[in-house]
Short mmCIF file of C-alpha atoms in Angstrom, two decimals:
data_model
loop_
_atom_site.label_atom_id
_atom_site.label_comp_id
_atom_site.label_asym_id
_atom_site.label_seq_id
_atom_site.Cartn_x
_atom_site.Cartn_y
_atom_site.Cartn_z
CA MET A 443 12.61 -2.96 -53.52
CA GLU A 444 12.86 -3.80 -49.83
CA ARG A 445 10.59 -6.54 -48.58
CA THR A 446 9.09 -6.85 -45.08
CA TYR A 447 8.26 -10.14 -43.43
CA ARG A 448 5.68 -10.98 -40.78
CA ALA A 449 5.88 -13.93 -38.44
CA TRP A 450 3.29 -16.52 -39.42
CA VAL A 451 0.86 -17.70 -36.75
CA PRO A 452 -1.68 -20.38 -37.67
CA ASP A 453 -5.20 -18.99 -37.74
CA SER A 454 -6.38 -22.08 -35.96
CA ALA A 455 -4.09 -21.54 -32.95
CA PRO A 456 -6.35 -20.88 -29.91
CA ALA A 457 -5.86 -17.50 -28.24
CA TYR A 458 -5.36 -19.04 -24.81
CA ASN A 459 -2.19 -20.78 -26.04
CA ASN A 460 -0.56 -17.44 -26.85
CA PRO A 461 2.02 -16.73 -24.10
CA ASP A 462 1.68 -12.99 -24.74
CA ARG A 463 -2.04 -12.98 -23.99
CA LEU A 464 -1.54 -12.02 -20.33
CA TYR A 465 0.01 -8.71 -21.44
CA TYR A 466 -2.89 -7.68 -23.67
CA PRO A 467 -5.37 -4.96 -22.61
CA ARG A 468 -7.83 -5.98 -19.88
CA GLN A 469 -5.66 -8.94 -18.90
CA PRO A 470 -3.96 -9.46 -15.47
CA LYS A 471 -0.54 -8.24 -16.65
CA SER A 472 -1.79 -5.74 -19.21
CA LEU A 473 1.09 -3.46 -20.18
CA ALA A 474 -1.41 -0.85 -21.33
CA GLY A 475 -3.18 -0.99 -17.98
CA ILE A 476 0.10 -0.67 -16.09
CA ALA A 477 1.19 2.29 -18.22
CA VAL A 478 -2.11 4.15 -17.76
CA ARG A 479 -2.13 3.67 -14.00
CA SER A 480 1.49 4.73 -13.64
CA PHE A 481 0.84 7.83 -15.76
CA CYS A 482 -2.23 8.81 -13.73
CA LEU A 483 -0.46 8.24 -10.42
CA GLY A 484 2.43 10.39 -11.64
CA ILE A 485 0.04 13.21 -12.50
CA ALA A 486 -1.71 12.88 -9.13
CA LEU A 487 1.62 12.92 -7.29
CA THR A 488 2.78 16.02 -9.16
CA ILE A 489 -0.49 17.84 -8.46
CA GLY A 490 -0.39 16.77 -4.82
CA ILE A 491 3.18 17.88 -4.11
CA SER A 492 3.02 21.14 -6.08
CA SER A 493 -0.35 22.13 -4.60
CA THR A 494 0.78 21.34 -1.06
CA LEU A 495 3.91 23.45 -1.44
CA TYR A 496 2.06 26.32 -3.11
CA ILE A 497 -0.62 26.54 -0.41
CA LEU A 498 1.95 26.30 2.39
CA LEU A 499 4.33 28.88 0.89
CA PHE A 500 1.94 31.45 -0.52
CA THR A 501 -1.26 31.22 1.52
CA SER A 502 -2.37 30.72 5.10
CA SER A 503 -5.04 28.18 4.14
CA PRO A 504 -5.11 24.87 6.05
CA LEU A 505 -6.35 23.13 2.90
CA TRP A 506 -2.80 22.02 2.03
CA ARG A 507 -3.79 18.85 3.88
CA LEU A 508 -5.94 17.69 0.96
CA PRO A 509 -3.22 17.64 -1.73
CA PHE A 510 -0.87 16.17 0.91
CA PHE A 511 -3.27 13.24 1.22
CA LEU A 512 -3.40 12.92 -2.57
CA ALA A 513 0.41 12.84 -2.74
CA SER A 514 0.59 10.24 0.04
CA LEU A 515 -1.92 7.99 -1.67
CA SER A 516 -0.23 8.33 -5.06
CA THR A 517 3.17 7.47 -3.58
CA PHE A 518 1.79 4.46 -1.73
CA HIS A 519 0.02 2.92 -4.72
CA PHE A 520 2.91 3.50 -7.11
CA LEU A 521 5.41 1.93 -4.70
CA GLU A 522 3.15 -1.08 -4.21
CA PHE A 523 3.52 -1.91 -7.89
CA TRP A 524 7.12 -0.78 -8.28
CA THR A 525 8.48 -2.88 -5.41
CA THR A 526 6.55 -5.91 -6.65
CA ALA A 527 7.82 -5.43 -10.21
CA ALA A 528 11.41 -4.88 -9.07
CA TYR A 529 11.74 -7.55 -6.36
CA ASN A 530 8.98 -10.08 -7.08
CA THR A 531 8.74 -9.65 -10.83
CA ARG A 532 6.74 -12.76 -11.69
CA ALA A 533 3.96 -11.68 -9.32
CA ALA A 534 3.63 -8.16 -10.75
CA GLU A 535 0.17 -7.54 -12.18
CA VAL A 536 -2.21 -4.64 -12.70
CA SER A 537 -3.77 -5.53 -9.34
CA SER A 538 -0.39 -4.97 -7.65
CA PHE A 539 -1.17 -1.25 -7.55
CA LEU A 540 -3.85 -2.15 -4.96
CA LEU A 541 -6.07 0.61 -6.35
CA THR A 542 -9.19 -1.51 -5.96
CA ALA A 543 -8.11 -3.62 -2.97
CA ASN A 544 -10.84 -4.23 -0.35
CA TRP A 545 -13.30 -2.43 -2.59
CA PRO A 546 -15.49 -0.51 -1.83
CA GLY A 547 -14.53 -0.11 1.83
CA TYR A 548 -11.08 1.25 1.02
CA ALA A 549 -12.48 3.93 -1.29
CA ILE A 550 -15.22 4.87 1.18
CA ALA A 551 -12.69 5.33 4.00
CA HIS A 552 -10.47 7.65 1.96
CA SER A 553 -13.45 9.56 0.59
CA PHE A 554 -14.79 10.12 4.11
CA ALA A 555 -11.35 11.26 5.29
CA THR A 556 -11.15 13.76 2.42
CA LEU A 557 -14.66 15.05 3.14
CA GLU A 558 -13.97 15.39 6.88
CA CYS A 559 -10.81 17.40 6.22
CA LEU A 560 -12.57 19.62 3.69
CA VAL A 561 -15.58 20.35 5.91
CA ALA A 562 -13.50 20.94 9.04
CA ASN A 563 -11.10 23.35 7.36
CA VAL A 564 -13.69 25.26 5.29
CA PHE A 565 -16.39 25.68 7.93
CA PHE A 566 -14.31 25.55 11.12
CA PRO A 567 -10.88 26.90 10.10
CA SER A 568 -10.02 28.25 13.57
CA ALA A 569 -11.24 25.25 15.57
CA GLN A 570 -8.70 23.63 17.90
CA TRP A 571 -8.95 19.92 17.16
CA ALA A 572 -5.91 18.96 19.28
CA PRO A 573 -5.81 19.40 23.08
CA PHE A 574 -3.48 21.85 24.84
CA HIS A 575 -2.86 23.76 21.57
CA ILE A 576 -0.47 21.08 20.28
CA GLY A 577 -2.05 20.91 16.83
CA LYS A 578 1.19 21.73 15.01
CA LEU A 579 3.14 19.16 17.01
CA VAL A 580 0.54 16.48 16.27
CA CYS A 581 0.63 17.44 12.59
CA VAL A 582 4.42 17.04 12.48
CA ALA A 583 4.16 13.72 14.31
CA GLY A 584 1.57 12.58 11.77
CA PHE A 585 3.83 13.50 8.87
CA ALA A 586 6.71 11.60 10.50
CA LEU A 587 4.50 8.53 10.96
CA THR A 588 3.43 8.74 7.32
CA VAL A 589 7.04 8.77 6.12
CA ILE A 590 8.18 6.07 8.55
CA GLY A 591 5.23 3.81 7.77
CA GLN A 592 5.74 4.09 4.01
CA THR A 593 9.49 3.51 4.33
CA VAL A 594 9.10 0.43 6.54
CA ARG A 595 6.52 -1.13 4.22
CA THR A 596 8.54 -0.49 1.07
CA VAL A 597 11.78 -1.79 2.60
CA ALA A 598 9.95 -4.88 3.85
CA MET A 599 8.63 -5.67 0.38
CA CYS A 600 12.09 -5.20 -1.12
CA GLN A 601 13.83 -7.43 1.43
CA ALA A 602 11.21 -10.19 1.29
CA GLY A 603 11.34 -10.32 -2.51
CA PRO A 604 9.51 -13.37 -3.92
CA SER A 605 8.44 -14.35 -0.39
CA PHE A 606 6.13 -11.31 -0.20
CA ASN A 607 2.61 -11.53 -1.56
CA HIS A 608 -0.37 -9.21 -1.32
CA LEU A 609 -2.60 -12.24 -0.70
CA VAL A 610 -2.31 -14.66 2.21
CA GLN A 611 -0.77 -17.87 0.85
CA HIS A 612 -2.18 -21.19 2.07
CA GLN A 613 0.29 -23.33 0.14
CA ARG A 614 4.05 -22.92 0.28
CA ASN A 615 5.57 -22.01 -3.08
CA ALA A 616 9.02 -23.17 -4.19
CA GLY A 617 10.64 -19.77 -3.62
CA HIS A 618 8.92 -19.05 -0.29
CA VAL A 619 11.50 -18.71 2.49
CA LEU A 620 11.22 -17.39 6.04
CA VAL A 621 12.86 -13.95 6.14
CA THR A 622 14.09 -13.04 9.63
CA SER A 623 16.95 -10.66 8.90
CA GLY A 624 17.09 -6.98 8.02
CA ILE A 625 13.91 -5.13 8.87
CA TYR A 626 12.24 -8.46 9.70
CA ALA A 627 14.55 -8.75 12.70
CA ALA A 628 12.77 -5.74 14.23
CA PHE A 629 9.19 -6.24 12.95
CA ARG A 630 7.47 -9.58 12.52
CA HIS A 631 5.07 -8.14 9.96
CA PRO A 632 6.74 -4.91 8.80
CA SER A 633 4.45 -4.41 5.81
CA TYR A 634 1.40 -4.46 8.11
CA PHE A 635 3.16 -2.24 10.66
CA GLY A 636 4.03 0.16 7.86
CA PHE A 637 0.52 0.46 6.45
CA PHE A 638 -1.08 0.72 9.91
CA TRP A 639 1.06 3.67 10.99
CA TRP A 640 1.15 5.22 7.50
CA ALA A 641 -2.64 5.38 7.45
CA LEU A 642 -2.90 6.81 10.97
CA GLY A 643 -0.14 9.28 10.18
CA THR A 644 -2.06 10.67 7.22
CA GLN A 645 -5.10 11.28 9.41
CA LEU A 646 -3.08 13.01 12.13
CA THR A 647 -1.53 15.27 9.50
CA MET A 648 -4.96 16.09 8.09
CA GLY A 649 -6.39 16.79 11.53
CA ASN A 650 -9.14 14.19 11.07
CA VAL A 651 -10.38 13.17 14.52
CA VAL A 652 -13.26 10.96 13.39
CA SER A 653 -11.30 9.31 10.58
CA PHE A 654 -8.30 8.70 12.87
CA VAL A 655 -10.47 6.77 15.31
CA GLY A 656 -12.23 4.94 12.47
CA TYR A 657 -8.98 4.05 10.69
CA ALA A 658 -7.43 2.81 13.94
CA ALA A 659 -10.40 0.57 14.77
CA VAL A 660 -10.87 -0.87 11.28
CA LEU A 661 -7.17 -1.42 10.59
CA TRP A 662 -6.55 -3.02 13.98
CA LYS A 663 -9.42 -5.44 13.44
CA PHE A 664 -8.28 -6.21 9.88
CA PHE A 665 -4.61 -6.79 10.67
CA SER A 666 -5.16 -8.69 13.92
CA GLY A 667 -7.42 -11.11 12.05
CA ARG A 668 -5.16 -11.33 9.01
CA ILE A 669 -2.04 -11.94 11.10
CA LYS A 670 -3.79 -14.78 12.94
CA VAL A 671 -4.77 -16.49 9.70
CA GLU A 672 -1.40 -15.88 8.04
CA GLU A 673 0.58 -17.18 11.00
CA GLU A 674 -1.39 -20.41 11.08
CA ALA A 675 -0.15 -21.01 7.55
CA LEU A 676 3.41 -19.92 8.40
CA VAL A 677 3.56 -22.38 11.28
CA ARG A 678 2.53 -25.14 8.86
CA PHE A 679 5.19 -24.01 6.38
CA PHE A 680 8.13 -23.52 8.75
CA GLY A 681 7.20 -25.27 12.01
CA GLU A 682 9.30 -24.51 15.08
CA GLU A 683 11.47 -22.10 13.12
CA TYR A 684 8.54 -19.72 12.78
CA VAL A 685 7.26 -20.37 16.33
CA ASP A 686 10.67 -19.35 17.69
CA TYR A 687 10.77 -16.27 15.43
CA ARG A 688 7.27 -15.25 16.56
CA ARG A 689 8.36 -15.59 20.18
CA ARG A 690 11.37 -13.33 19.65
CA VAL A 691 9.98 -10.59 17.39
CA GLY A 692 6.80 -8.57 17.93
CA THR A 693 4.52 -6.85 15.43
CA LYS A 694 4.81 -3.35 17.02
CA ILE A 695 1.08 -2.93 16.33
CA PRO A 696 -0.80 -2.08 19.55
CA PHE A 697 -2.37 -5.11 21.27
CA VAL A 698 -1.15 -7.48 18.56
CA PRO A 699 1.71 -9.44 20.19
#
């Protein structure tokens, strides 16, 4: 008769000493939480892409913009976790999806954008929201900005590796180095540049006039303030090396040198 054996763990061993505890449900690195979020984002992405294509190919409805936004959001949040897990593995946590970042403002902004697009296209489907009848051109430009912004942000996270963090660091970690090559040779803060133009691109594609202005104002204020705080820390970390880099490379975000 075959016997099975189970590893013995003392009953008295405190739970907080268990190195696997971080991966349990409702913990920072919960594997169950990561799996559920990835699964849901995959479903949302599939619905978004398939619905966008169906509406564009088989109807004349302008409501394809809504599933486009869903697909854009799903792609963004999945890539936030994937790039962290692949290139900064130790820092990967459930929060790396950024699904609840800057809550509830982030959710309110996207909800308002969805509502604006829905109302405008249901009740005013023939309204010309772009001047000089260039609505289609603006829509294409918005889609291009969305793709470019997402690409720049993802590449930046990959190239920075362990030096990238979703939170501003006030103490220099052992693996923190100043990255000035690759995409960082063209953009001083490529991840911020990427998100700024990705967000504005989604609103141009959706035809959201109010949300475009709101996104631009809020994001500019957020990133201009964050860059100031972050660069104070970077100057402490790297001294003249960072000062010289800042002098040579701009952010490419309007009015943020």
